[in-house]
Amino acid sequence: MMVIHGATHVPANARGCTLAIGNFDGVHRGHQALITEAVATGRELGRPSGVMVFEAHPREYFHPREPHFHLTDLNQKLALLEHYGLKVSFVLPFDAAFASMTAREFIERVLVAGLGVSHVVIGYDFFFGKGRGGNPETMRAAGREMSFGVSVIEPVAEGGEVFSSSAVRLLLAQGDVKDAAEHLGRNWRVAGKVVGGAKRGTGLGYPTANIPMRAGTALAHGIYAVRVHHGGETHDGAAYLGTRPTFDDGKPVLEVFLFDFDGDLYGRAIEVEFVDYLRPDRRFASVEALKEQMAADVASARRILAG
């Protein structure tokens, strides 16, 4: 997939694309409906299918002091967009200049002059431009005037529940990674580089690979059955996210114990895939009591992942 930063100096083979527009945080099943439409329309028109995403998230620009819960970082997002069949991604900086652009200016300068879009795909709740002045009907009217097609995707739901990034964040905040996976169409993952820790896990007989969580990540603290992906390999494991109340109540760090693994992951990039939630974090009366519970947690995670 071609990745283009900005909407100027666009290569000729990326112009005229069918374009899905949105934040695509999580690339959940609602987002996938937009992508499917863009890809199908591109095939019909003989045009490349593309996507426009914004970096940083608009909420971060308007509320810089409130850490945002990213479901996917940019690299994860781009990999997923390519996986679902898109040929080009436009990454636009959401900054002061972009935020001050009216809906009309966005359409004229970015979509038409910059990208020469042939067709635009947006969600029913897509509002854009300064003061959120543009909406789906604004885009439809502009399409009729400026000769590009527009598809508006209605809510995608199952069992009466609409798939959304907000819903996924709420589920993860409750530790409900299984229902979050239903919204996403896959298990949720976090990515990070393994850092050094206090080596308590090693002393307890469970050496861990530790990765810091991105600010704003509101995953419920506790124990999870996970799979760890690195360098083309996958390993089952158990993960702990919490403040280590038995020891120090420190800063939350994700600590992952890989089953039957003998290697050094320090400094390496890994992805942790959350499969199931085992129990909440809690304080133990003694280190021995903690070790007993850790053995039970590992056994539970092994059973879940084997199944």
PDB file of C-alpha atoms in Angstrom:
ATOM      1  CA  MET A   1       0.000   0.000   0.000  1.00  0.00           C
ATOM      2  CA  MET A   2       1.218   3.474  -0.883  1.00  0.00           C
ATOM      3  CA  VAL A   3       1.317   5.858   2.110  1.00  0.00           C
ATOM      4  CA  ILE A   4       1.233   9.581   1.314  1.00  0.00           C
ATOM      5  CA  HIS A   5       1.607  12.259   3.959  1.00  0.00           C
ATOM      6  CA  GLY A   6      -0.394  15.358   3.076  1.00  0.00           C
ATOM      7  CA  ALA A   7      -2.576  16.199   0.073  1.00  0.00           C
ATOM      8  CA  THR A   8      -0.104  18.121  -2.090  1.00  0.00           C
ATOM      9  CA  HIS A   9       2.350  16.719  -4.625  1.00  0.00           C
ATOM     10  CA  VAL A  10       0.206  13.583  -4.956  1.00  0.00           C
ATOM     11  CA  PRO A  11       1.595  11.040  -7.470  1.00  0.00           C
ATOM     12  CA  ALA A  12      -0.431  10.633 -10.624  1.00  0.00           C
ATOM     13  CA  ASN A  13      -1.197   6.975  -9.858  1.00  0.00           C
ATOM     14  CA  ALA A  14      -2.809   7.981  -6.545  1.00  0.00           C
ATOM     15  CA  ARG A  15      -5.048  10.697  -7.958  1.00  0.00           C
ATOM     16  CA  GLY A  16      -8.648  10.013  -8.836  1.00  0.00           C
ATOM     17  CA  CYS A  17      -9.057   7.374  -6.154  1.00  0.00           C
ATOM     18  CA  THR A  18     -12.213   6.204  -4.441  1.00  0.00           C
ATOM     19  CA  LEU A  19     -11.654   7.538  -0.949  1.00  0.00           C
ATOM     20  CA  ALA A  20     -12.966   6.445   2.455  1.00  0.00           C
ATOM     21  CA  ILE A  21     -12.590   9.256   5.010  1.00  0.00           C
ATOM     22  CA  GLY A  22     -12.476   9.031   8.798  1.00  0.00           C
ATOM     23  CA  ASN A  23     -10.333   8.594  11.885  1.00  0.00           C
ATOM     24  CA  PHE A  24     -10.455   4.781  11.619  1.00  0.00           C
ATOM     25  CA  ASP A  25      -9.241   4.328  15.193  1.00  0.00           C
ATOM     26  CA  GLY A  26      -9.447   0.584  15.751  1.00  0.00           C
ATOM     27  CA  VAL A  27     -10.554  -0.145  12.159  1.00  0.00           C
ATOM     28  CA  HIS A  28     -13.653  -1.822  13.601  1.00  0.00           C
ATOM     29  CA  ARG A  29     -16.470  -3.497  11.674  1.00  0.00           C
ATOM     30  CA  GLY A  30     -18.204  -0.176  11.022  1.00  0.00           C
ATOM     31  CA  HIS A  31     -14.984   1.192   9.510  1.00  0.00           C
ATOM     32  CA  GLN A  32     -14.626  -2.016   7.509  1.00  0.00           C
ATOM     33  CA  ALA A  33     -17.975  -1.307   5.832  1.00  0.00           C
ATOM     34  CA  LEU A  34     -16.575   2.015   4.542  1.00  0.00           C
ATOM     35  CA  ILE A  35     -13.423   0.281   3.330  1.00  0.00           C
ATOM     36  CA  THR A  36     -15.420  -2.453   1.570  1.00  0.00           C
ATOM     37  CA  GLU A  37     -17.467   0.188  -0.249  1.00  0.00           C
ATOM     38  CA  ALA A  38     -14.376   2.146  -1.299  1.00  0.00           C
ATOM     39  CA  VAL A  39     -12.636  -0.997  -2.587  1.00  0.00           C
ATOM     40  CA  ALA A  40     -15.732  -2.221  -4.475  1.00  0.00           C
ATOM     41  CA  THR A  41     -16.361   1.199  -6.040  1.00  0.00           C
ATOM     42  CA  GLY A  42     -12.713   1.457  -7.039  1.00  0.00           C
ATOM     43  CA  ARG A  43     -12.978  -1.847  -8.875  1.00  0.00           C
ATOM     44  CA  GLU A  44     -16.158  -0.702 -10.644  1.00  0.00           C
ATOM     45  CA  LEU A  45     -14.582   2.595 -11.744  1.00  0.00           C
ATOM     46  CA  GLY A  46     -11.156   1.181 -12.491  1.00  0.00           C
ATOM     47  CA  ARG A  47      -9.646   3.508  -9.884  1.00  0.00           C
ATOM     48  CA  PRO A  48      -7.313   2.874  -6.934  1.00  0.00           C
ATOM     49  CA  SER A  49      -9.107   2.605  -3.593  1.00  0.00           C
ATOM     50  CA  GLY A  50      -7.797   4.807  -0.822  1.00  0.00           C
ATOM     51  CA  VAL A  51      -8.379   6.112   2.662  1.00  0.00           C
ATOM     52  CA  MET A  52      -7.807   9.426   4.404  1.00  0.00           C
ATOM     53  CA  VAL A  53      -6.865   9.397   8.079  1.00  0.00           C
ATOM     54  CA  PHE A  54      -5.936  12.217  10.426  1.00  0.00           C
ATOM     55  CA  GLU A  55      -2.889  12.365  12.673  1.00  0.00           C
ATOM     56  CA  ALA A  56      -3.151  13.332  15.460  1.00  0.00           C
ATOM     57  CA  HIS A  57      -6.713  12.449  16.400  1.00  0.00           C
ATOM     58  CA  PRO A  58      -8.876  15.622  16.304  1.00  0.00           C
ATOM     59  CA  ARG A  59      -9.786  15.084  19.962  1.00  0.00           C
ATOM     60  CA  GLU A  60      -6.103  15.422  20.851  1.00  0.00           C
ATOM     61  CA  TYR A  61      -5.908  18.741  19.016  1.00  0.00           C
ATOM     62  CA  PHE A  62      -8.999  20.233  20.652  1.00  0.00           C
ATOM     63  CA  HIS A  63      -8.320  18.728  24.107  1.00  0.00           C
ATOM     64  CA  PRO A  64      -4.521  18.489  24.373  1.00  0.00           C
ATOM     65  CA  ARG A  65      -4.532  18.066  28.159  1.00  0.00           C
ATOM     66  CA  GLU A  66      -6.786  15.020  28.060  1.00  0.00           C
ATOM     67  CA  PRO A  67      -4.871  11.849  27.063  1.00  0.00           C
ATOM     68  CA  HIS A  68      -6.720  10.028  24.319  1.00  0.00           C
ATOM     69  CA  PHE A  69      -7.254   6.249  24.359  1.00  0.00           C
ATOM     70  CA  HIS A  70      -5.863   5.138  20.983  1.00  0.00           C
ATOM     71  CA  LEU A  71      -7.157   1.737  19.922  1.00  0.00           C
ATOM     72  CA  THR A  72      -4.466   1.547  17.234  1.00  0.00           C
ATOM     73  CA  ASP A  73      -1.281   3.502  16.680  1.00  0.00           C
ATOM     74  CA  LEU A  74      -0.610   4.805  13.177  1.00  0.00           C
ATOM     75  CA  ASN A  75       1.512   1.822  12.110  1.00  0.00           C
ATOM     76  CA  GLN A  76      -1.116  -0.671  13.274  1.00  0.00           C
ATOM     77  CA  LYS A  77      -3.847   1.333  11.559  1.00  0.00           C
ATOM     78  CA  LEU A  78      -1.993   1.453   8.236  1.00  0.00           C
ATOM     79  CA  ALA A  79      -1.266  -2.281   8.375  1.00  0.00           C
ATOM     80  CA  LEU A  80      -4.958  -3.031   8.952  1.00  0.00           C
ATOM     81  CA  LEU A  81      -6.072  -0.701   6.147  1.00  0.00           C
ATOM     82  CA  GLU A  82      -3.741  -2.527   3.764  1.00  0.00           C
ATOM     83  CA  HIS A  83      -4.969  -5.894   5.056  1.00  0.00           C
ATOM     84  CA  TYR A  84      -8.539  -4.957   4.152  1.00  0.00           C
ATOM     85  CA  GLY A  85      -7.611  -4.219   0.544  1.00  0.00           C
ATOM     86  CA  LEU A  86      -6.870  -0.497   0.240  1.00  0.00           C
ATOM     87  CA  LYS A  87      -4.173   0.602  -2.194  1.00  0.00           C
ATOM     88  CA  VAL A  88      -3.276   4.051  -0.878  1.00  0.00           C
ATOM     89  CA  SER A  89      -3.481   5.894   2.445  1.00  0.00           C
ATOM     90  CA  PHE A  90      -3.373   9.649   2.804  1.00  0.00           C
ATOM     91  CA  VAL A  91      -2.239  10.742   6.265  1.00  0.00           C
ATOM     92  CA  LEU A  92      -3.204  14.360   6.910  1.00  0.00           C
ATOM     93  CA  PRO A  93      -1.865  16.363   9.850  1.00  0.00           C
ATOM     94  CA  PHE A  94      -4.695  17.632  12.016  1.00  0.00           C
ATOM     95  CA  ASP A  95      -3.189  20.977  13.045  1.00  0.00           C
ATOM     96  CA  ALA A  96      -4.274  24.616  13.390  1.00  0.00           C
ATOM     97  CA  ALA A  97      -4.316  25.200   9.637  1.00  0.00           C
ATOM     98  CA  PHE A  98      -6.421  22.116   9.016  1.00  0.00           C
ATOM     99  CA  ALA A  99      -8.794  22.841  11.912  1.00  0.00           C
ATOM    100  CA  SER A 100      -9.474  26.346  10.551  1.00  0.00           C
ATOM    101  CA  MET A 101     -10.441  25.048   7.100  1.00  0.00           C
ATOM    102  CA  THR A 102     -14.164  25.291   6.327  1.00  0.00           C
ATOM    103  CA  ALA A 103     -16.063  22.317   4.964  1.00  0.00           C
ATOM    104  CA  ARG A 104     -16.146  23.947   1.525  1.00  0.00           C
ATOM    105  CA  GLU A 105     -12.406  24.619   1.606  1.00  0.00           C
ATOM    106  CA  PHE A 106     -11.695  21.041   2.618  1.00  0.00           C
ATOM    107  CA  ILE A 107     -13.671  19.721  -0.328  1.00  0.00           C
ATOM    108  CA  GLU A 108     -12.251  22.162  -2.878  1.00  0.00           C
ATOM    109  CA  ARG A 109      -8.615  22.264  -1.750  1.00  0.00           C
ATOM    110  CA  VAL A 110      -8.031  18.768  -0.412  1.00  0.00           C
ATOM    111  CA  LEU A 111     -10.468  16.389  -2.089  1.00  0.00           C
ATOM    112  CA  VAL A 112     -10.823  17.985  -5.531  1.00  0.00           C
ATOM    113  CA  ALA A 113      -7.659  20.043  -6.192  1.00  0.00           C
ATOM    114  CA  GLY A 114      -5.327  17.940  -4.050  1.00  0.00           C
ATOM    115  CA  LEU A 115      -6.510  14.384  -4.673  1.00  0.00           C
ATOM    116  CA  GLY A 116      -8.877  14.657  -7.628  1.00  0.00           C
ATOM    117  CA  VAL A 117     -11.194  12.130  -6.009  1.00  0.00           C
ATOM    118  CA  SER A 118     -13.562  10.134  -8.183  1.00  0.00           C
ATOM    119  CA  HIS A 119     -15.736   8.948  -5.297  1.00  0.00           C
ATOM    120  CA  VAL A 120     -15.950   9.598  -1.543  1.00  0.00           C
ATOM    121  CA  VAL A 121     -17.198   7.168   1.108  1.00  0.00           C
ATOM    122  CA  ILE A 122     -18.162   8.541   4.532  1.00  0.00           C
ATOM    123  CA  GLY A 123     -20.160   7.426   7.543  1.00  0.00           C
ATOM    124  CA  TYR A 124     -23.612   8.667   8.466  1.00  0.00           C
ATOM    125  CA  ASP A 125     -22.098  10.580  11.405  1.00  0.00           C
ATOM    126  CA  PHE A 126     -19.223  12.241   9.518  1.00  0.00           C
ATOM    127  CA  PHE A 127     -18.984  15.942  10.350  1.00  0.00           C
ATOM    128  CA  PHE A 128     -16.075  17.965   9.017  1.00  0.00           C
ATOM    129  CA  GLY A 129     -14.662  21.445   8.540  1.00  0.00           C
ATOM    130  CA  LYS A 130     -14.369  24.358  10.921  1.00  0.00           C
ATOM    131  CA  GLY A 131     -17.009  24.170  13.639  1.00  0.00           C
ATOM    132  CA  ARG A 132     -18.094  20.780  12.227  1.00  0.00           C
ATOM    133  CA  GLY A 133     -19.939  22.754   9.563  1.00  0.00           C
ATOM    134  CA  GLY A 134     -19.996  19.953   6.999  1.00  0.00           C
ATOM    135  CA  ASN A 135     -22.114  16.813   7.092  1.00  0.00           C
ATOM    136  CA  PRO A 136     -23.057  13.997   4.699  1.00  0.00           C
ATOM    137  CA  GLU A 137     -25.573  16.157   2.842  1.00  0.00           C
ATOM    138  CA  THR A 138     -22.889  18.847   2.396  1.00  0.00           C
ATOM    139  CA  MET A 139     -20.675  16.213   0.774  1.00  0.00           C
ATOM    140  CA  ARG A 140     -23.476  14.910  -1.442  1.00  0.00           C
ATOM    141  CA  ALA A 141     -24.240  18.432  -2.694  1.00  0.00           C
ATOM    142  CA  ALA A 142     -20.567  19.088  -3.391  1.00  0.00           C
ATOM    143  CA  GLY A 143     -20.294  15.802  -5.250  1.00  0.00           C
ATOM    144  CA  ARG A 144     -23.160  16.762  -7.549  1.00  0.00           C
ATOM    145  CA  GLU A 145     -21.580  20.169  -8.154  1.00  0.00           C
ATOM    146  CA  MET A 146     -17.975  19.035  -8.598  1.00  0.00           C
ATOM    147  CA  SER A 147     -18.568  15.700 -10.321  1.00  0.00           C
ATOM    148  CA  PHE A 148     -17.506  13.084  -7.803  1.00  0.00           C
ATOM    149  CA  GLY A 149     -19.611  10.295  -6.365  1.00  0.00           C
ATOM    150  CA  VAL A 150     -20.579  10.025  -2.707  1.00  0.00           C
ATOM    151  CA  SER A 151     -21.605   6.993  -0.651  1.00  0.00           C
ATOM    152  CA  VAL A 152     -22.889   7.431   2.893  1.00  0.00           C
ATOM    153  CA  ILE A 153     -22.693   4.279   5.000  1.00  0.00           C
ATOM    154  CA  GLU A 154     -25.462   3.792   7.536  1.00  0.00           C
ATOM    155  CA  PRO A 155     -24.774   2.445  11.058  1.00  0.00           C
ATOM    156  CA  VAL A 156     -23.379  -1.079  11.150  1.00  0.00           C
ATOM    157  CA  ALA A 157     -24.755  -3.020  14.103  1.00  0.00           C
ATOM    158  CA  GLU A 158     -25.323  -6.482  15.518  1.00  0.00           C
ATOM    159  CA  GLY A 159     -27.937  -7.332  18.088  1.00  0.00           C
ATOM    160  CA  GLY A 160     -29.002  -3.697  18.159  1.00  0.00           C
ATOM    161  CA  GLU A 161     -25.531  -2.479  19.152  1.00  0.00           C
ATOM    162  CA  VAL A 162     -23.772  -0.114  16.750  1.00  0.00           C
ATOM    163  CA  PHE A 163     -20.076  -0.761  16.181  1.00  0.00           C
ATOM    164  CA  SER A 164     -18.022   2.269  17.189  1.00  0.00           C
ATOM    165  CA  SER A 165     -14.616   3.216  18.546  1.00  0.00           C
ATOM    166  CA  SER A 166     -16.278   4.637  21.665  1.00  0.00           C
ATOM    167  CA  ALA A 167     -18.046   1.342  22.331  1.00  0.00           C
ATOM    168  CA  VAL A 168     -14.769  -0.573  21.974  1.00  0.00           C
ATOM    169  CA  ARG A 169     -13.013   1.780  24.412  1.00  0.00           C
ATOM    170  CA  LEU A 170     -15.805   1.293  26.949  1.00  0.00           C
ATOM    171  CA  LEU A 171     -15.607  -2.494  26.665  1.00  0.00           C
ATOM    172  CA  LEU A 172     -11.830  -2.497  27.086  1.00  0.00           C
ATOM    173  CA  ALA A 173     -12.126  -0.225  30.118  1.00  0.00           C
ATOM    174  CA  GLN A 174     -14.266  -2.979  31.645  1.00  0.00           C
ATOM    175  CA  GLY A 175     -11.798  -5.703  30.651  1.00  0.00           C
ATOM    176  CA  ASP A 176     -14.314  -7.162  28.207  1.00  0.00           C
ATOM    177  CA  VAL A 177     -11.812  -8.001  25.467  1.00  0.00           C
ATOM    178  CA  LYS A 178     -14.058 -10.731  24.023  1.00  0.00           C
ATOM    179  CA  ASP A 179     -16.951  -8.367  23.251  1.00  0.00           C
ATOM    180  CA  ALA A 180     -14.439  -5.772  22.041  1.00  0.00           C
ATOM    181  CA  ALA A 181     -13.216  -8.402  19.579  1.00  0.00           C
ATOM    182  CA  GLU A 182     -16.788  -8.784  18.284  1.00  0.00           C
ATOM    183  CA  HIS A 183     -16.830  -5.059  17.436  1.00  0.00           C
ATOM    184  CA  LEU A 184     -13.360  -5.136  15.899  1.00  0.00           C
ATOM    185  CA  GLY A 185     -13.711  -8.374  13.977  1.00  0.00           C
ATOM    186  CA  ARG A 186     -10.450  -9.559  15.584  1.00  0.00           C
ATOM    187  CA  ASN A 187      -8.749  -9.520  18.973  1.00  0.00           C
ATOM    188  CA  TRP A 188      -7.469  -6.151  20.178  1.00  0.00           C
ATOM    189  CA  ARG A 189      -3.702  -5.645  20.259  1.00  0.00           C
ATOM    190  CA  VAL A 190      -1.228  -3.188  21.710  1.00  0.00           C
ATOM    191  CA  ALA A 191       2.239  -2.627  20.304  1.00  0.00           C
ATOM    192  CA  GLY A 192       5.377  -1.504  22.083  1.00  0.00           C
ATOM    193  CA  LYS A 193       9.072  -1.957  22.632  1.00  0.00           C
ATOM    194  CA  VAL A 194      10.156  -4.210  25.498  1.00  0.00           C
ATOM    195  CA  VAL A 195      11.776  -2.261  28.352  1.00  0.00           C
ATOM    196  CA  GLY A 196      13.659  -3.284  31.453  1.00  0.00           C
ATOM    197  CA  GLY A 197      11.758  -3.882  34.666  1.00  0.00           C
ATOM    198  CA  ALA A 198      12.353  -4.588  38.339  1.00  0.00           C
ATOM    199  CA  LYS A 199      12.889  -8.320  37.589  1.00  0.00           C
ATOM    200  CA  ARG A 200      10.259  -9.283  40.194  1.00  0.00           C
ATOM    201  CA  GLY A 201       8.659 -11.686  37.736  1.00  0.00           C
ATOM    202  CA  THR A 202      11.971 -13.483  37.268  1.00  0.00           C
ATOM    203  CA  GLY A 203      12.353 -13.780  41.027  1.00  0.00           C
ATOM    204  CA  LEU A 204       8.857 -15.234  41.265  1.00  0.00           C
ATOM    205  CA  GLY A 205       9.577 -17.775  38.537  1.00  0.00           C
ATOM    206  CA  TYR A 206       7.694 -15.922  35.799  1.00  0.00           C
ATOM    207  CA  PRO A 207      10.072 -13.705  33.773  1.00  0.00           C
ATOM    208  CA  THR A 208       8.145 -11.072  31.840  1.00  0.00           C
ATOM    209  CA  ALA A 209       8.530  -8.871  28.801  1.00  0.00           C
ATOM    210  CA  ASN A 210       7.403  -5.401  29.880  1.00  0.00           C
ATOM    211  CA  ILE A 211       6.064  -2.669  27.612  1.00  0.00           C
ATOM    212  CA  PRO A 212       4.858   0.786  28.688  1.00  0.00           C
ATOM    213  CA  MET A 213       1.263   1.588  27.811  1.00  0.00           C
ATOM    214  CA  ARG A 214       0.531   4.707  25.775  1.00  0.00           C
ATOM    215  CA  ALA A 215      -0.878   7.607  27.786  1.00  0.00           C
ATOM    216  CA  GLY A 216      -4.665   7.445  27.884  1.00  0.00           C
ATOM    217  CA  THR A 217      -4.919   3.675  27.421  1.00  0.00           C
ATOM    218  CA  ALA A 218      -7.802   2.813  29.718  1.00  0.00           C
ATOM    219  CA  LEU A 219      -7.675  -0.974  29.663  1.00  0.00           C
ATOM    220  CA  ALA A 220      -8.985  -2.553  32.880  1.00  0.00           C
ATOM    221  CA  HIS A 221      -6.227  -3.648  35.249  1.00  0.00           C
ATOM    222  CA  GLY A 222      -5.897  -7.358  35.819  1.00  0.00           C
ATOM    223  CA  ILE A 223      -4.758 -10.636  34.270  1.00  0.00           C
ATOM    224  CA  TYR A 224      -5.339 -11.608  30.633  1.00  0.00           C
ATOM    225  CA  ALA A 225      -4.788 -14.613  28.386  1.00  0.00           C
ATOM    226  CA  VAL A 226      -2.762 -13.237  25.474  1.00  0.00           C
ATOM    227  CA  ARG A 227      -0.745 -14.083  22.401  1.00  0.00           C
ATOM    228  CA  VAL A 228       2.521 -12.276  21.749  1.00  0.00           C
ATOM    229  CA  HIS A 229       3.688 -11.568  18.208  1.00  0.00           C
ATOM    230  CA  HIS A 230       7.278 -10.688  17.373  1.00  0.00           C
ATOM    231  CA  GLY A 231       9.580 -11.252  14.441  1.00  0.00           C
ATOM    232  CA  GLY A 232       7.122 -13.511  12.649  1.00  0.00           C
ATOM    233  CA  GLU A 233       6.653 -15.725  15.717  1.00  0.00           C
ATOM    234  CA  THR A 234       3.630 -16.124  17.975  1.00  0.00           C
ATOM    235  CA  HIS A 235       3.688 -17.304  21.585  1.00  0.00           C
ATOM    236  CA  ASP A 236       0.856 -17.909  24.044  1.00  0.00           C
ATOM    237  CA  GLY A 237       1.124 -16.164  27.368  1.00  0.00           C
ATOM    238  CA  ALA A 238      -0.453 -14.457  30.359  1.00  0.00           C
ATOM    239  CA  ALA A 239      -0.308 -10.693  30.845  1.00  0.00           C
ATOM    240  CA  TYR A 240      -0.625  -8.469  33.876  1.00  0.00           C
ATOM    241  CA  LEU A 241      -1.610  -4.814  33.732  1.00  0.00           C
ATOM    242  CA  GLY A 242      -1.682  -2.950  37.014  1.00  0.00           C
ATOM    243  CA  THR A 243       0.183  -1.023  39.674  1.00  0.00           C
ATOM    244  CA  ARG A 244       1.627  -4.054  41.529  1.00  0.00           C
ATOM    245  CA  PRO A 245      -0.280  -3.329  44.791  1.00  0.00           C
ATOM    246  CA  THR A 246       1.426  -6.208  46.612  1.00  0.00           C
ATOM    247  CA  PHE A 247       4.743  -4.396  46.104  1.00  0.00           C
ATOM    248  CA  ASP A 248       4.743  -0.686  45.302  1.00  0.00           C
ATOM    249  CA  ASP A 249       1.529   0.635  43.687  1.00  0.00           C
ATOM    250  CA  GLY A 250       3.692   2.147  40.947  1.00  0.00           C
ATOM    251  CA  LYS A 251       3.045   3.337  37.403  1.00  0.00           C
ATOM    252  CA  PRO A 252       1.034   0.815  35.352  1.00  0.00           C
ATOM    253  CA  VAL A 253       3.137  -1.351  33.060  1.00  0.00           C
ATOM    254  CA  LEU A 254       2.048  -4.265  30.896  1.00  0.00           C
ATOM    255  CA  GLU A 255       4.010  -7.372  31.979  1.00  0.00           C
ATOM    256  CA  VAL A 256       3.762 -10.442  29.746  1.00  0.00           C
ATOM    257  CA  PHE A 257       4.888 -13.971  30.608  1.00  0.00           C
ATOM    258  CA  LEU A 258       5.430 -16.048  27.445  1.00  0.00           C
ATOM    259  CA  PHE A 259       4.796 -19.757  27.867  1.00  0.00           C
ATOM    260  CA  ASP A 260       7.632 -22.133  26.992  1.00  0.00           C
ATOM    261  CA  PHE A 261       9.822 -19.295  25.715  1.00  0.00           C
ATOM    262  CA  ASP A 262      13.540 -19.022  26.301  1.00  0.00           C
ATOM    263  CA  GLY A 263      14.903 -15.836  24.782  1.00  0.00           C
ATOM    264  CA  ASP A 264      15.633 -12.161  25.283  1.00  0.00           C
ATOM    265  CA  LEU A 265      13.094  -9.687  23.925  1.00  0.00           C
ATOM    266  CA  TYR A 266      14.638  -6.587  25.542  1.00  0.00           C
ATOM    267  CA  GLY A 267      14.554  -3.654  23.123  1.00  0.00           C
ATOM    268  CA  ARG A 268      12.433  -5.537  20.578  1.00  0.00           C
ATOM    269  CA  ALA A 269       9.055  -4.455  19.239  1.00  0.00           C
ATOM    270  CA  ILE A 270       6.205  -6.821  20.086  1.00  0.00           C
ATOM    271  CA  GLU A 271       2.429  -6.890  19.763  1.00  0.00           C
ATOM    272  CA  VAL A 272       0.263  -8.269  22.551  1.00  0.00           C
ATOM    273  CA  GLU A 273      -3.080  -9.723  21.442  1.00  0.00           C
ATOM    274  CA  PHE A 274      -5.722  -9.847  24.191  1.00  0.00           C
ATOM    275  CA  VAL A 275      -7.833 -13.021  24.060  1.00  0.00           C
ATOM    276  CA  ASP A 276      -9.657 -13.171  27.406  1.00  0.00           C
ATOM    277  CA  TYR A 277      -9.853 -11.504  30.831  1.00  0.00           C
ATOM    278  CA  LEU A 278      -9.107 -13.759  33.798  1.00  0.00           C
ATOM    279  CA  ARG A 279      -9.468 -11.604  36.909  1.00  0.00           C
ATOM    280  CA  PRO A 280      -9.027  -8.063  38.279  1.00  0.00           C
ATOM    281  CA  ASP A 281      -5.856  -6.844  39.962  1.00  0.00           C
ATOM    282  CA  ARG A 282      -5.670  -7.098  43.748  1.00  0.00           C
ATOM    283  CA  ARG A 283      -3.293  -6.974  46.695  1.00  0.00           C
ATOM    284  CA  PHE A 284      -2.059 -10.246  48.208  1.00  0.00           C
ATOM    285  CA  ALA A 285      -1.225 -10.839  51.865  1.00  0.00           C
ATOM    286  CA  SER A 286       2.137 -12.413  51.017  1.00  0.00           C
ATOM    287  CA  VAL A 287       4.475 -13.115  48.130  1.00  0.00           C
ATOM    288  CA  GLU A 288       3.729 -16.838  48.522  1.00  0.00           C
ATOM    289  CA  ALA A 289       0.016 -16.196  48.103  1.00  0.00           C
ATOM    290  CA  LEU A 290       0.765 -14.170  44.967  1.00  0.00           C
ATOM    291  CA  LYS A 291       2.909 -16.989  43.538  1.00  0.00           C
ATOM    292  CA  GLU A 292       0.106 -19.499  44.094  1.00  0.00           C
ATOM    293  CA  GLN A 293      -2.347 -17.246  42.275  1.00  0.00           C
ATOM    294  CA  MET A 294       0.119 -16.672  39.434  1.00  0.00           C
ATOM    295  CA  ALA A 295       0.405 -20.430  38.920  1.00  0.00           C
ATOM    296  CA  ALA A 296      -3.387 -20.701  38.787  1.00  0.00           C
ATOM    297  CA  ASP A 297      -3.580 -17.757  36.349  1.00  0.00           C
ATOM    298  CA  VAL A 298      -1.025 -19.332  34.021  1.00  0.00           C
ATOM    299  CA  ALA A 299      -2.904 -22.632  34.092  1.00  0.00           C
ATOM    300  CA  SER A 300      -6.185 -20.848  33.285  1.00  0.00           C
ATOM    301  CA  ALA A 301      -4.598 -18.917  30.421  1.00  0.00           C
ATOM    302  CA  ARG A 302      -3.120 -22.103  28.978  1.00  0.00           C
ATOM    303  CA  ARG A 303      -6.560 -23.783  29.009  1.00  0.00           C
ATOM    304  CA  ILE A 304      -8.236 -20.816  27.346  1.00  0.00           C
ATOM    305  CA  LEU A 305      -5.622 -20.450  24.633  1.00  0.00           C
ATOM    306  CA  ALA A 306      -5.518 -24.187  23.962  1.00  0.00           C
ATOM    307  CA  GLY A 307      -9.254 -24.079  23.364  1.00  0.00           C
TER     308      GLY A 307
END
